[in-house]
mmCIF file of C-alpha atoms in Angstrom:
data_model
loop_
_atom_site.group_PDB
_atom_site.id
_atom_site.type_symbol
_atom_site.label_atom_id
_atom_site.label_comp_id
_atom_site.label_asym_id
_atom_site.label_seq_id
_atom_site.Cartn_x
_atom_site.Cartn_y
_atom_site.Cartn_z
ATOM 1 C CA UNK A 537 41.841 5.105 -19.929
ATOM 2 C CA UNK A 538 43.384 8.568 -20.079
ATOM 3 C CA UNK A 539 43.815 10.540 -16.951
ATOM 4 C CA UNK A 540 44.708 14.151 -16.295
ATOM 5 C CA UNK A 541 46.674 15.063 -13.221
ATOM 6 C CA UNK A 542 46.870 18.684 -12.085
ATOM 7 C CA UNK A 543 49.399 20.275 -9.772
ATOM 8 C CA UNK A 544 49.328 21.897 -7.388
ATOM 9 C CA UNK A 545 45.955 21.090 -5.926
ATOM 10 C CA UNK A 546 45.754 24.558 -4.366
ATOM 11 C CA UNK A 547 47.851 27.635 -4.429
ATOM 12 C CA UNK A 548 47.891 30.842 -2.442
ATOM 13 C CA UNK A 549 49.814 33.747 -3.900
ATOM 14 C CA UNK A 550 50.313 37.418 -3.059
ATOM 15 C CA UNK A 551 48.789 39.799 -5.499
ATOM 16 C CA UNK A 552 51.252 40.781 -8.135
ATOM 17 C CA UNK A 553 53.176 37.442 -8.037
ATOM 18 C CA UNK A 554 53.524 35.056 -10.960
ATOM 19 C CA UNK A 555 52.351 31.481 -10.804
ATOM 20 C CA UNK A 556 52.242 28.292 -12.840
ATOM 21 C CA UNK A 557 49.695 25.421 -12.890
ATOM 22 C CA UNK A 558 50.528 22.140 -14.529
ATOM 23 C CA UNK A 559 48.393 19.479 -16.231
ATOM 24 C CA UNK A 560 49.916 16.114 -17.096
ATOM 25 C CA UNK A 561 48.265 13.443 -19.233
ATOM 26 C CA UNK A 562 48.802 9.703 -19.098
ATOM 27 C CA UNK A 563 48.468 9.570 -22.875
ATOM 28 C CA UNK A 564 49.290 11.837 -25.836
ATOM 29 C CA UNK A 565 47.001 14.879 -25.874
ATOM 30 C CA UNK A 566 45.178 15.634 -29.129
ATOM 31 C CA UNK A 567 43.407 18.638 -27.744
ATOM 32 C CA UNK A 568 43.990 20.270 -24.335
ATOM 33 C CA UNK A 569 41.545 22.870 -22.937
ATOM 34 C CA UNK A 570 41.811 25.218 -19.994
ATOM 35 C CA UNK A 571 38.762 26.414 -18.146
ATOM 36 C CA UNK A 572 38.313 28.722 -15.175
ATOM 37 C CA UNK A 573 35.551 28.249 -12.583
ATOM 38 C CA UNK A 574 34.686 31.021 -10.211
ATOM 39 C CA UNK A 575 33.694 29.657 -6.852
ATOM 40 C CA UNK A 576 30.029 28.521 -6.975
ATOM 41 C CA UNK A 577 29.641 29.157 -10.685
ATOM 42 C CA UNK A 578 29.998 27.314 -13.989
ATOM 43 C CA UNK A 579 33.115 26.917 -16.092
ATOM 44 C CA UNK A 580 34.387 29.517 -18.557
ATOM 45 C CA UNK A 581 36.548 28.496 -21.495
ATOM 46 C CA UNK A 582 39.983 30.070 -21.514
ATOM 47 C CA UNK A 583 41.880 28.501 -24.420
ATOM 48 C CA UNK A 584 42.526 25.403 -26.420
ATOM 49 C CA UNK A 585 45.888 23.937 -27.531
ATOM 50 C CA UNK A 586 46.374 21.253 -30.141
ATOM 51 C CA UNK A 587 49.891 21.328 -31.585
ATOM 52 C CA UNK A 588 53.052 20.269 -29.840
ATOM 53 C CA UNK A 589 54.918 23.411 -28.685
ATOM 54 C CA UNK A 590 51.864 25.598 -29.112
ATOM 55 C CA UNK A 591 51.531 28.605 -26.860
ATOM 56 C CA UNK A 592 48.525 30.916 -26.474
ATOM 57 C CA UNK A 593 47.954 34.005 -24.408
ATOM 58 C CA UNK A 594 44.851 35.850 -23.229
ATOM 59 C CA UNK A 595 45.454 38.976 -21.188
ATOM 60 C CA UNK A 596 47.840 37.894 -18.446
ATOM 61 C CA UNK A 597 47.338 34.222 -18.855
ATOM 62 C CA UNK A 598 49.587 32.071 -21.067
ATOM 63 C CA UNK A 599 49.179 28.375 -21.760
ATOM 64 C CA UNK A 600 51.664 26.039 -23.390
ATOM 65 C CA UNK A 601 51.555 22.499 -24.656
ATOM 66 C CA UNK A 602 54.865 20.612 -24.565
ATOM 67 C CA UNK A 603 56.433 19.139 -27.713
ATOM 68 C CA UNK A 604 55.550 15.589 -26.634
ATOM 69 C CA UNK A 605 51.932 16.680 -26.105
ATOM 70 C CA UNK A 606 51.636 15.138 -22.714
ATOM 71 C CA UNK A 607 51.923 18.153 -20.491
ATOM 72 C CA UNK A 608 50.493 21.639 -20.431
ATOM 73 C CA UNK A 609 51.211 24.584 -18.206
ATOM 74 C CA UNK A 610 49.134 27.633 -17.428
ATOM 75 C CA UNK A 611 51.089 30.699 -16.348
ATOM 76 C CA UNK A 612 49.588 33.811 -14.820
ATOM 77 C CA UNK A 613 51.701 36.992 -14.749
ATOM 78 C CA UNK A 614 51.253 39.594 -12.038
ATOM 79 C CA UNK A 615 48.229 37.869 -10.389
ATOM 80 C CA UNK A 616 45.200 39.853 -9.401
ATOM 81 C CA UNK A 617 42.230 39.028 -7.112
ATOM 82 C CA UNK A 618 40.139 38.558 -10.250
ATOM 83 C CA UNK A 619 42.296 35.560 -11.112
ATOM 84 C CA UNK A 620 41.110 33.670 -8.066
ATOM 85 C CA UNK A 621 39.075 30.528 -8.775
ATOM 86 C CA UNK A 622 39.492 26.919 -9.868
ATOM 87 C CA UNK A 623 41.456 26.185 -12.987
ATOM 88 C CA UNK A 624 40.662 22.908 -14.820
ATOM 89 C CA UNK A 625 42.357 21.311 -17.697
ATOM 90 C CA UNK A 626 40.292 19.083 -20.076
ATOM 91 C CA UNK A 627 41.177 16.779 -22.959
ATOM 92 C CA UNK A 628 39.456 14.888 -25.731
ATOM 93 C CA UNK A 629 38.926 11.208 -24.854
ATOM 94 C CA UNK A 630 37.060 9.579 -27.700
ATOM 95 C CA UNK A 631 36.981 11.454 -30.948
ATOM 96 C CA UNK A 632 35.827 14.624 -29.241
ATOM 97 C CA UNK A 633 32.639 13.129 -27.936
ATOM 98 C CA UNK A 634 33.830 12.856 -24.391
ATOM 99 C CA UNK A 635 35.936 15.412 -22.546
ATOM 100 C CA UNK A 636 37.751 14.316 -19.448
ATOM 101 C CA UNK A 637 38.872 16.832 -16.814
ATOM 102 C CA UNK A 638 41.530 17.091 -14.228
ATOM 103 C CA UNK A 639 40.625 17.571 -10.586
ATOM 104 C CA UNK A 640 41.341 21.322 -10.722
ATOM 105 C CA UNK A 641 43.701 23.755 -9.056
ATOM 106 C CA UNK A 642 42.288 26.139 -6.529
ATOM 107 C CA UNK A 643 43.914 29.541 -6.713
ATOM 108 C CA UNK A 644 43.657 32.167 -3.967
ATOM 109 C CA UNK A 645 45.128 35.622 -4.439
ATOM 110 C CA UNK A 646 45.859 37.633 -1.342
ATOM 111 C CA UNK A 647 45.399 41.412 -1.763
ATOM 112 C CA UNK B 531 21.115 34.990 -25.570
ATOM 113 C CA UNK B 532 20.528 33.465 -22.242
ATOM 114 C CA UNK B 533 23.220 30.873 -22.975
ATOM 115 C CA UNK B 534 22.912 27.652 -20.962
ATOM 116 C CA UNK B 535 20.323 27.723 -18.185
ATOM 117 C CA UNK B 536 19.768 25.196 -15.461
ATOM 118 C CA UNK B 537 17.016 24.738 -12.942
ATOM 119 C CA UNK B 538 16.766 24.463 -10.044
ATOM 120 C CA UNK B 539 19.905 25.987 -8.482
ATOM 121 C CA UNK B 540 19.558 24.031 -5.276
ATOM 122 C CA UNK B 541 17.632 20.915 -4.394
ATOM 123 C CA UNK B 542 17.299 18.600 -1.417
ATOM 124 C CA UNK B 543 15.871 15.142 -1.916
ATOM 125 C CA UNK B 544 15.268 12.173 0.300
ATOM 126 C CA UNK B 545 16.671 8.789 -0.592
ATOM 127 C CA UNK B 546 14.492 7.060 -3.144
ATOM 128 C CA UNK B 547 12.823 10.200 -4.508
ATOM 129 C CA UNK B 548 13.037 10.973 -8.199
ATOM 130 C CA UNK B 549 13.515 14.302 -9.921
ATOM 131 C CA UNK B 550 14.513 15.968 -13.161
ATOM 132 C CA UNK B 551 17.214 18.533 -13.558
ATOM 133 C CA UNK B 552 16.443 20.908 -16.362
ATOM 134 C CA UNK B 553 18.941 22.227 -18.897
ATOM 135 C CA UNK B 554 18.257 24.456 -21.885
ATOM 136 C CA UNK B 555 20.378 26.339 -24.383
ATOM 137 C CA UNK B 556 19.329 28.957 -26.935
ATOM 138 C CA UNK B 557 22.474 28.858 -29.142
ATOM 139 C CA UNK B 558 21.331 26.109 -31.524
ATOM 140 C CA UNK B 559 24.166 23.851 -30.290
ATOM 141 C CA UNK B 560 24.306 20.235 -31.472
ATOM 142 C CA UNK B 561 26.280 18.848 -28.568
ATOM 143 C CA UNK B 562 25.013 18.848 -24.980
ATOM 144 C CA UNK B 563 26.395 17.041 -21.931
ATOM 145 C CA UNK B 564 25.838 16.538 -18.197
ATOM 146 C CA UNK B 565 28.671 16.450 -15.696
ATOM 147 C CA UNK B 566 28.857 16.010 -11.957
ATOM 148 C CA UNK B 567 31.519 17.695 -9.877
ATOM 149 C CA UNK B 568 32.688 16.229 -6.637
ATOM 150 C CA UNK B 569 35.452 17.513 -4.315
ATOM 151 C CA UNK B 570 38.894 16.444 -5.500
ATOM 152 C CA UNK B 571 37.517 14.656 -8.570
ATOM 153 C CA UNK B 572 37.037 17.340 -11.135
ATOM 154 C CA UNK B 573 34.117 16.889 -13.593
ATOM 155 C CA UNK B 574 32.852 13.514 -14.662
ATOM 156 C CA UNK B 575 30.742 12.982 -17.692
ATOM 157 C CA UNK B 576 27.323 11.396 -17.007
ATOM 158 C CA UNK B 577 25.575 11.412 -20.396
ATOM 159 C CA UNK B 578 25.897 13.336 -23.605
ATOM 160 C CA UNK B 579 23.990 13.985 -26.795
ATOM 161 C CA UNK B 580 25.286 14.773 -30.275
ATOM 162 C CA UNK B 581 21.868 15.936 -31.555
ATOM 163 C CA UNK B 582 18.140 15.663 -31.042
ATOM 164 C CA UNK B 583 17.135 12.075 -30.574
ATOM 165 C CA UNK B 584 20.710 10.818 -29.939
ATOM 166 C CA UNK B 585 22.123 10.185 -26.484
ATOM 167 C CA UNK B 586 24.967 8.116 -25.125
ATOM 168 C CA UNK B 587 26.596 7.238 -21.815
ATOM 169 C CA UNK B 588 29.590 8.951 -20.234
ATOM 170 C CA UNK B 589 31.870 7.774 -17.467
ATOM 171 C CA UNK B 590 29.215 7.580 -14.626
ATOM 172 C CA UNK B 591 25.770 6.967 -16.159
ATOM 173 C CA UNK B 592 24.311 4.590 -13.487
ATOM 174 C CA UNK B 593 21.245 5.972 -11.782
ATOM 175 C CA UNK B 594 20.595 8.677 -14.384
ATOM 176 C CA UNK B 595 18.490 8.905 -17.558
ATOM 177 C CA UNK B 596 18.453 11.477 -20.277
ATOM 178 C CA UNK B 597 16.538 12.278 -23.390
ATOM 179 C CA UNK B 598 16.926 14.862 -26.186
ATOM 180 C CA UNK B 599 13.616 15.462 -27.941
ATOM 181 C CA UNK B 600 14.535 19.011 -29.038
ATOM 182 C CA UNK B 601 17.862 20.728 -29.848
ATOM 183 C CA UNK B 602 17.297 23.163 -26.994
ATOM 184 C CA UNK B 603 16.516 20.924 -24.023
ATOM 185 C CA UNK B 604 18.488 18.102 -22.385
ATOM 186 C CA UNK B 605 16.918 17.075 -19.046
ATOM 187 C CA UNK B 606 18.648 14.757 -16.604
ATOM 188 C CA UNK B 607 16.510 12.391 -14.602
ATOM 189 C CA UNK B 608 17.449 10.814 -11.261
ATOM 190 C CA UNK B 609 15.353 7.640 -11.007
ATOM 191 C CA UNK B 610 15.772 6.820 -7.313
ATOM 192 C CA UNK B 611 18.014 9.295 -5.577
ATOM 193 C CA UNK B 612 20.865 7.964 -3.394
ATOM 194 C CA UNK B 613 23.252 9.846 -1.055
ATOM 195 C CA UNK B 614 26.072 9.042 -3.462
ATOM 196 C CA UNK B 615 24.400 11.308 -5.956
ATOM 197 C CA UNK B 616 24.930 14.348 -3.756
ATOM 198 C CA UNK B 617 26.955 16.579 -6.012
ATOM 199 C CA UNK B 618 27.026 19.701 -8.124
ATOM 200 C CA UNK B 619 25.589 19.022 -11.580
ATOM 201 C CA UNK B 620 26.621 21.014 -14.660
ATOM 202 C CA UNK B 621 25.084 21.046 -18.113
ATOM 203 C CA UNK B 622 27.220 22.146 -21.052
ATOM 204 C CA UNK B 623 26.782 22.632 -24.797
ATOM 205 C CA UNK B 624 28.920 23.278 -27.835
ATOM 206 C CA UNK B 625 28.204 24.248 -31.402
ATOM 207 C CA UNK B 626 29.215 20.886 -32.853
ATOM 208 C CA UNK B 627 30.465 17.557 -31.793
ATOM 209 C CA UNK B 628 34.190 17.672 -31.026
ATOM 210 C CA UNK B 629 34.189 21.439 -30.532
ATOM 211 C CA UNK B 630 35.514 21.662 -27.086
ATOM 212 C CA UNK B 631 34.785 25.263 -26.353
ATOM 213 C CA UNK B 632 31.907 24.189 -24.240
ATOM 214 C CA UNK B 633 29.505 26.626 -22.637
ATOM 215 C CA UNK B 634 28.516 25.673 -19.085
ATOM 216 C CA UNK B 635 25.387 26.406 -17.097
ATOM 217 C CA UNK B 636 25.611 27.765 -13.546
ATOM 218 C CA UNK B 637 25.105 24.367 -11.951
ATOM 219 C CA UNK B 638 22.570 22.665 -9.677
ATOM 220 C CA UNK B 639 23.658 21.782 -6.214
ATOM 221 C CA UNK B 640 21.876 18.577 -5.137
ATOM 222 C CA UNK B 641 21.797 17.053 -1.687
ATOM 223 C CA UNK B 642 20.353 13.623 -1.127
ATOM 224 C CA UNK B 643 19.570 12.796 2.535
#
């Protein structure tokens, strides 16, 4: 079965610094999703990537899907305290009926 | 729109008790699902539904039942609670099957003693 591995598990950065979170799949990705979870709350959809080499941006967050479609990275530029939370990647498992998720990356931003 | 709502927010049960976690959405979404979130394990799919009257199992369905009698509601029943079911439970919905911009509820934190 497909698995998603995220790295790092947790990250502490100084406000204003850039950071990258990675998501690696054991199989080819046909749809890769990034969600953000504020501590103690539900998940919020950030963006979806489907094509090899695709890159999307939303405010200061950029996500890329590699050409082989087995790895995605999430890059935050000039981090702010509002970026703190848990970032999870998700992927289609069976025709879109079942989404699997990585374990998440906990991001802490020091002011 | 209230979006996806879940009740209760917190619940403590004793081993062997049963209860129902409620989930409702007011966006006319076809697809609804239940996940549990445990430390270090991300979200795992329990059950899902692609429309009223249709449900199916996810990765970890044992000990849970679901039904979908209306488009809006998708309750999750714990038949006989066990300590291993201590977790945070999230309900999610999306407009159509395969549309992975899912909308998540705020979660129910369940402790089974």
